[in-house]
């Protein structure tokens, strides 16, 4: 057999290889046998015996099974490739068809895409904040190995004294490294009004344990952290660029922190902004430098000072359970080494019984996380409901649009199109809408997330969150878009292809496929929208009522018109007598300042979040336990109550006679009189107070009205006010309360000058009492603002859905309504008929939504104040608002249907 005779056979084999395997398998075997037979005949002609020729032919061809398998695999590969190409081509055709359909209906496309963009964007915005606050790992090496050490049987306290930190650091063997840190706002001004910069005191292993490197100079190491250390600092990249223009010459320069020069030794990696979520650290100083900034030992030897957080890195192969077991074993020795002195026997036993534990710290730690965690999760549920309402809206739009396409779909089915292919094409259109909505939603989310962060902050507090898009946020948006496409697109696409071909071809678009089942689906979606909207409206009403109650609450003082001035004394080495003299001199000068009506000084200001408590002893009162004898204290000067507008109900205020060496006195509030004196006038009674210097007994000289202490939400606390001039061991700062006769912000320059005349090295920070109270309501403001926005958005979407549904329904019933009017039906009756249908949908929606809300509103109880989830006023207002909006949405389509010319309506059909 010549090569010319063999080539056609080979070509035939390869042609068989590109055919479908199931069709060509038998022919392939025939071709192989034919090829071997021809080769055998050729060899016999050359003189070989038949058996030898057959064996030689098979040997030259090779294994038949191998050839068959090779050709089969080649065919399968080509088949798979062709199938993929076919599918891609079909997808391309479906996308082109969907795009043409959307271009032909730009109004529909715009409304649907924007509706979905609002729903998806709201979800993405809230999730991006949730991701930044709770989910995103720290930008450090192996963040999954980080744990935070906590104290207490439940791991509830995470602040340690420095002696406890050192005792744990020197004894632990469960971690490859650990560090302690304390946040600190440094002052760059060196006197006068403060220029704050967010900083952190860190122990020597901070950067090494985290694996954070420098981009200029060096970072801090263990050698930098020792008693008597040099004052050095590492800058964040952002602060370096803002303050020094990113100039490498800044390394080696000096920066003044609280009046003390620190050498800049390096700049940290730009990706690292600290380990506390919500706070961007601009500067790091070694922990030992706290003594330089604060004077004395900087609380480094103080066993009563709780200010350090401890983070550790687990050794390789050590689980967090192992680390907890090691810490539990170390706890007795650590607490024994760091136990505060001067404790009673009971307090000492309780302290030594404390435990150490560890909790994951891959996402850092955050006071914001504990404050807003529940609120953010609640908002995620809220925006999830908004997305469901948006999906129902778009599904109704698609169902209405499907009616106008009945004839087109019927024709395509009649000429042989498969129903599955039509469903796929219609669903592709829905998926395209969802993707467009998701893309627009990302843009909306970028804008909205910035607003969310501004709501988390206050006028005096800056919040920093990394809201850059990461894989988790993009995956969430894609998942939201995909789920949305399934929710609103699949059912309408399936239902749109269930048409009566004969009716569609003979009666036209409007009549085809219009049955009770389609109307039922549309109205069911509207009822669902009404129910979900009621849930959101009720939630918004409860949040707004809570916020209104708190903002209008009488706190026992007048919050407007008071300037608060915090005077930092930590860098001043004053004795108690010098501090008393300095405070007295400052008050005299401030009171003499033009525009100042009154001024006072205090250790704590109202609603600051800080507290000072202790036990008291009162003759004739037997406490039920230690907590039952607990009260809250504040050390204040004369005129404190008149400056804040807190009325003195009996006795007198402090005056110039209540000084050190004079008989010790106190002023109490009504809650103290009710609890310890059974409501009797306490003036003249005596109270015993324990302290580090032993028991102190003082005479009550005044009774003042109850006032909020640390929070507007708190129950009325028992408060004992002590005269500042009689206090021993001043706090490291004092606060001045200044009531002005004009805008208090205008007093800042003159007050700064007055205090600077006393001591120019004192640094001052200003705010107002009203701003401080407002800052305490940041969470309530966030919940009220966002719930009101999303409730309004849900109401608007429900109104649009109801309006579109009624317009669609009445368009299908135009002939019926025209016949009714032509036969004499009153137009008002037609309007009542339509409004009655709306009323039925509204009633079903309210009943279902009320049941859902009854369950859902129980979850918002922790956010409420002065109101219950079953508040009847809120329920009635929410239902009336929804009813009015629904009737207004249906009134226009009803009026158009009732005033239409019946002859035109009948003729158009």
CSV table of N, CA and C in Angstrom, one decimal, residues 285-369:
chain,number,residue,atom,x,y,z
A,285,UNK,N,5.8,56.5,71.2
A,285,UNK,CA,6.9,56.7,72.1
A,285,UNK,C,7.1,55.5,73.0
A,286,UNK,N,8.3,55.3,73.5
A,286,UNK,CA,8.5,54.1,74.4
A,286,UNK,C,7.7,54.3,75.7
A,287,UNK,N,7.3,53.2,76.3
A,287,UNK,CA,6.5,53.3,77.5
A,287,UNK,C,7.2,54.0,78.6
A,288,UNK,N,8.5,53.7,78.7
A,288,UNK,CA,9.3,54.4,79.8
A,288,UNK,C,9.3,55.9,79.7
A,289,UNK,N,9.0,56.5,78.5
A,289,UNK,CA,9.0,57.9,78.4
A,289,UNK,C,7.8,58.5,79.0
A,290,UNK,N,6.8,57.7,79.5
A,290,UNK,CA,5.7,58.2,80.2
A,290,UNK,C,6.1,59.0,81.4
A,291,UNK,N,7.2,58.6,82.0
A,291,UNK,CA,7.7,59.3,83.2
A,291,UNK,C,8.2,60.7,82.8
A,292,UNK,N,8.7,60.8,81.6
A,292,UNK,CA,9.2,62.1,81.1
A,292,UNK,C,8.1,63.1,80.9
A,293,UNK,N,7.0,62.5,80.3
A,293,UNK,CA,5.9,63.4,79.9
A,293,UNK,C,5.0,63.8,81.1
A,294,UNK,N,4.8,62.8,82.0
A,294,UNK,CA,3.9,63.0,83.1
A,294,UNK,C,4.6,63.4,84.4
A,295,UNK,N,5.9,63.3,84.5
A,295,UNK,CA,6.6,63.6,85.7
A,295,UNK,C,6.6,62.5,86.7
A,296,UNK,N,7.5,62.5,87.6
A,296,UNK,CA,7.6,61.4,88.6
A,296,UNK,C,7.9,60.1,88.0
A,297,UNK,N,7.2,59.1,88.4
A,297,UNK,CA,7.4,57.7,87.8
A,297,UNK,C,6.5,57.5,86.6
A,298,UNK,N,5.6,58.5,86.3
A,298,UNK,CA,4.7,58.3,85.2
A,298,UNK,C,3.7,57.1,85.4
A,299,UNK,N,3.4,56.8,86.7
A,299,UNK,CA,2.5,55.7,87.1
A,299,UNK,C,3.1,54.4,86.7
A,300,UNK,N,4.3,54.3,86.4
A,300,UNK,CA,4.9,53.0,86.0
A,300,UNK,C,5.1,52.1,87.3
A,301,UNK,N,5.2,52.7,88.4
A,301,UNK,CA,5.3,51.9,89.7
A,301,UNK,C,4.0,51.9,90.4
A,302,UNK,N,3.0,52.6,89.9
A,302,UNK,CA,1.7,52.7,90.6
A,302,UNK,C,0.8,51.5,90.4
A,303,UNK,N,0.5,50.8,91.5
A,303,UNK,CA,-0.2,49.5,91.4
A,303,UNK,C,-1.7,49.8,91.3
A,304,UNK,N,-2.2,51.0,91.5
A,304,UNK,CA,-3.6,51.3,91.4
A,304,UNK,C,-3.9,51.9,90.0
A,305,UNK,N,-2.9,52.1,89.1
A,305,UNK,CA,-3.2,52.8,87.9
A,305,UNK,C,-3.4,51.8,86.8
A,306,UNK,N,-4.5,51.7,86.2
A,306,UNK,CA,-4.9,50.7,85.2
A,306,UNK,C,-5.0,51.4,83.9
A,307,UNK,N,-4.0,51.2,83.0
A,307,UNK,CA,-4.0,52.0,81.8
A,307,UNK,C,-3.3,51.2,80.6
A,308,UNK,N,-2.8,50.0,80.8
A,308,UNK,CA,-2.1,49.3,79.8
A,308,UNK,C,-3.0,48.2,79.2
A,309,UNK,N,-2.9,48.0,77.9
A,309,UNK,CA,-3.4,46.8,77.2
A,309,UNK,C,-2.3,45.9,76.8
A,310,UNK,N,-2.5,44.6,76.8
A,310,UNK,CA,-1.4,43.7,76.5
A,310,UNK,C,-1.8,42.8,75.3
A,311,UNK,N,-0.9,42.8,74.3
A,311,UNK,CA,-1.1,42.0,73.1
A,311,UNK,C,0.1,41.0,73.0
A,312,UNK,N,-0.2,39.8,72.6
A,312,UNK,CA,0.9,38.8,72.5
A,312,UNK,C,0.8,38.0,71.2
A,313,UNK,N,1.8,37.4,70.8
A,313,UNK,CA,1.8,36.5,69.6
A,313,UNK,C,2.1,35.1,70.1
A,314,UNK,N,1.2,34.2,69.7
A,314,UNK,CA,1.3,32.8,70.1
A,314,UNK,C,2.5,32.1,69.4
A,315,UNK,N,3.1,31.2,70.1
A,315,UNK,CA,4.2,30.5,69.4
A,315,UNK,C,3.6,29.6,68.4
A,316,UNK,N,4.4,29.2,67.4
A,316,UNK,CA,4.0,28.3,66.3
A,316,UNK,C,3.6,26.9,67.0
A,317,UNK,N,2.4,26.5,66.6
A,317,UNK,CA,1.9,25.2,67.1
A,317,UNK,C,1.1,25.3,68.4
A,318,UNK,N,1.1,26.5,69.0
A,318,UNK,CA,0.4,26.7,70.2
A,318,UNK,C,-1.0,27.2,70.0
A,319,UNK,N,-2.0,26.5,70.3
A,319,UNK,CA,-3.4,27.0,70.1
A,319,UNK,C,-3.8,28.0,71.2
A,320,UNK,N,-4.9,28.7,70.9
A,320,UNK,CA,-5.3,29.7,71.9
A,320,UNK,C,-5.8,29.1,73.2
A,321,UNK,N,-6.3,27.8,73.1
A,321,UNK,CA,-6.7,27.1,74.3
A,321,UNK,C,-5.4,26.8,75.1
A,322,UNK,N,-4.3,26.4,74.4
A,322,UNK,CA,-3.1,26.2,75.2
A,322,UNK,C,-2.6,27.5,75.8
A,323,UNK,N,-2.7,28.6,75.1
A,323,UNK,CA,-2.3,29.9,75.7
A,323,UNK,C,-3.1,30.2,76.9
A,324,UNK,N,-4.4,30.0,76.8
A,324,UNK,CA,-5.3,30.2,78.0
A,324,UNK,C,-4.9,29.4,79.2
A,325,UNK,N,-4.6,28.1,78.9
A,325,UNK,CA,-4.2,27.2,80.0
A,325,UNK,C,-2.9,27.7,80.7
A,326,UNK,N,-1.9,28.2,79.9
A,326,UNK,CA,-0.7,28.7,80.4
A,326,UNK,C,-0.9,29.9,81.3
A,327,UNK,N,-1.8,30.8,80.7
A,327,UNK,CA,-2.1,32.1,81.5
A,327,UNK,C,-2.8,31.8,82.8
A,328,UNK,N,-3.7,30.8,82.7
A,328,UNK,CA,-4.4,30.5,84.0
A,328,UNK,C,-3.4,29.9,85.0
A,329,UNK,N,-2.4,29.2,84.6
A,329,UNK,CA,-1.4,28.7,85.6
A,329,UNK,C,-0.6,29.8,86.1
A,330,UNK,N,-0.3,30.8,85.3
A,330,UNK,CA,0.6,32.0,85.7
A,330,UNK,C,-0.2,33.0,86.6
A,331,UNK,N,-1.5,33.0,86.5
A,331,UNK,CA,-2.3,34.1,87.1
A,331,UNK,C,-2.0,34.3,88.6
A,332,UNK,N,-1.9,33.3,89.5
A,332,UNK,CA,-1.7,33.5,90.9
A,332,UNK,C,-0.4,34.2,91.2
A,333,UNK,N,0.7,33.8,90.5
A,333,UNK,CA,2.0,34.5,90.7
A,333,UNK,C,2.0,35.9,90.2
A,334,UNK,N,1.4,36.1,89.1
A,334,UNK,CA,1.3,37.5,88.5
A,334,UNK,C,0.6,38.4,89.4
A,335,UNK,N,-0.6,38.0,89.8
A,335,UNK,CA,-1.4,38.9,90.7
A,335,UNK,C,-0.8,39.1,92.0
A,336,UNK,N,-0.1,38.1,92.5
A,336,UNK,CA,0.6,38.3,93.8
A,336,UNK,C,1.7,39.3,93.7
A,337,UNK,N,2.4,39.3,92.5
A,337,UNK,CA,3.5,40.2,92.3
A,337,UNK,C,3.0,41.7,92.1
A,338,UNK,N,1.8,41.8,91.5
A,338,UNK,CA,1.3,43.2,91.2
A,338,UNK,C,0.2,43.7,92.0
A,339,UNK,N,-0.1,43.0,93.2
A,339,UNK,CA,-1.2,43.4,94.0
A,339,UNK,C,-1.0,44.8,94.6
A,340,UNK,N,-2.1,45.7,94.5
A,340,UNK,CA,-2.0,47.0,95.1
A,340,UNK,C,-1.9,46.9,96.6
A,341,UNK,N,-1.2,47.9,97.2
A,341,UNK,CA,-1.1,48.0,98.6
A,341,UNK,C,-2.3,48.7,99.2
A,342,UNK,N,-2.4,48.5,100.5
A,342,UNK,CA,-3.5,49.2,101.2
A,342,UNK,C,-4.9,48.6,101.0
A,343,UNK,N,-5.0,47.4,100.4
A,343,UNK,CA,-6.3,46.8,100.2
A,343,UNK,C,-6.7,46.1,101.5
A,344,UNK,N,-8.1,46.1,101.7
A,344,UNK,CA,-8.6,45.3,102.8
A,344,UNK,C,-8.4,43.8,102.5
A,345,UNK,N,-8.6,43.0,103.5
A,345,UNK,CA,-8.4,41.6,103.4
A,345,UNK,C,-9.3,41.0,102.3
A,346,UNK,N,-10.6,41.4,102.4
A,346,UNK,CA,-11.6,40.9,101.4
A,346,UNK,C,-11.2,41.4,100.0
A,347,UNK,N,-10.8,42.6,99.8
A,347,UNK,CA,-10.4,43.1,98.5
A,347,UNK,C,-9.2,42.4,98.0
A,348,UNK,N,-8.3,42.1,98.9
A,348,UNK,CA,-7.0,41.4,98.4
A,348,UNK,C,-7.4,40.0,98.0
A,349,UNK,N,-8.2,39.3,98.7
A,349,UNK,CA,-8.6,37.9,98.3
A,349,UNK,C,-9.3,37.9,97.0
A,350,UNK,N,-10.2,38.9,96.8
A,350,UNK,CA,-10.9,39.0,95.5
A,350,UNK,C,-9.9,39.3,94.4
A,351,UNK,N,-8.9,40.2,94.6
A,351,UNK,CA,-7.9,40.5,93.6
A,351,UNK,C,-7.1,39.3,93.2
A,352,UNK,N,-6.6,38.6,94.2
A,352,UNK,CA,-5.7,37.5,94.0
A,352,UNK,C,-6.5,36.3,93.3
A,353,UNK,N,-7.8,36.3,93.4
A,353,UNK,CA,-8.6,35.2,92.7
A,353,UNK,C,-8.8,35.5,91.3
A,354,UNK,N,-8.4,36.7,90.8
A,354,UNK,CA,-8.5,37.0,89.4
A,354,UNK,C,-7.9,36.0,88.5
A,355,UNK,N,-8.3,35.9,87.3
A,355,UNK,CA,-7.8,35.0,86.3
A,355,UNK,C,-7.2,35.8,85.1
A,356,UNK,N,-6.4,35.1,84.4
A,356,UNK,CA,-5.9,35.6,83.1
A,356,UNK,C,-6.4,34.8,82.0
A,357,UNK,N,-6.8,35.4,80.9
A,357,UNK,CA,-7.2,34.7,79.7
A,357,UNK,C,-6.8,35.4,78.5
A,358,UNK,N,-7.0,34.8,77.3
A,358,UNK,CA,-6.6,35.4,76.1
A,358,UNK,C,-7.8,35.3,75.1
A,359,UNK,N,-7.9,36.3,74.3
A,359,UNK,CA,-8.9,36.3,73.2
A,359,UNK,C,-8.3,36.7,71.9
A,360,UNK,N,-8.8,36.2,70.8
A,360,UNK,CA,-8.2,36.5,69.5
A,360,UNK,C,-8.1,38.0,69.3
A,361,UNK,N,-7.0,38.5,68.7
A,361,UNK,CA,-6.8,39.9,68.4
A,361,UNK,C,-6.3,40.1,67.0
A,362,UNK,N,-6.7,39.3,66.1
A,362,UNK,CA,-6.3,39.5,64.7
A,362,UNK,C,-6.8,40.7,64.1
A,363,UNK,N,-8.0,41.2,64.6
A,363,UNK,CA,-8.6,42.4,64.1
A,363,UNK,C,-8.3,43.6,65.0
A,364,UNK,N,-7.3,43.5,66.0
A,364,UNK,CA,-7.0,44.5,66.9
A,364,UNK,C,-8.0,44.7,68.0
A,365,UNK,N,-8.0,45.8,68.7
A,365,UNK,CA,-9.0,46.0,69.7
A,365,UNK,C,-9.6,47.4,69.4
A,366,UNK,N,-10.8,47.6,70.0
A,366,UNK,CA,-11.5,48.9,69.6
A,366,UNK,C,-12.6,49.1,70.6
A,367,UNK,N,-12.6,50.3,71.2
A,367,UNK,CA,-13.7,50.7,72.0
A,367,UNK,C,-14.9,51.0,71.1
A,368,UNK,N,-14.7,51.4,69.9
A,368,UNK,CA,-15.7,51.6,69.0
A,368,UNK,C,-16.5,50.3,68.6
A,369,UNK,N,-15.7,49.3,68.5
A,369,UNK,CA,-16.3,48.0,68.2
A,369,UNK,C,-17.3,47.5,69.3
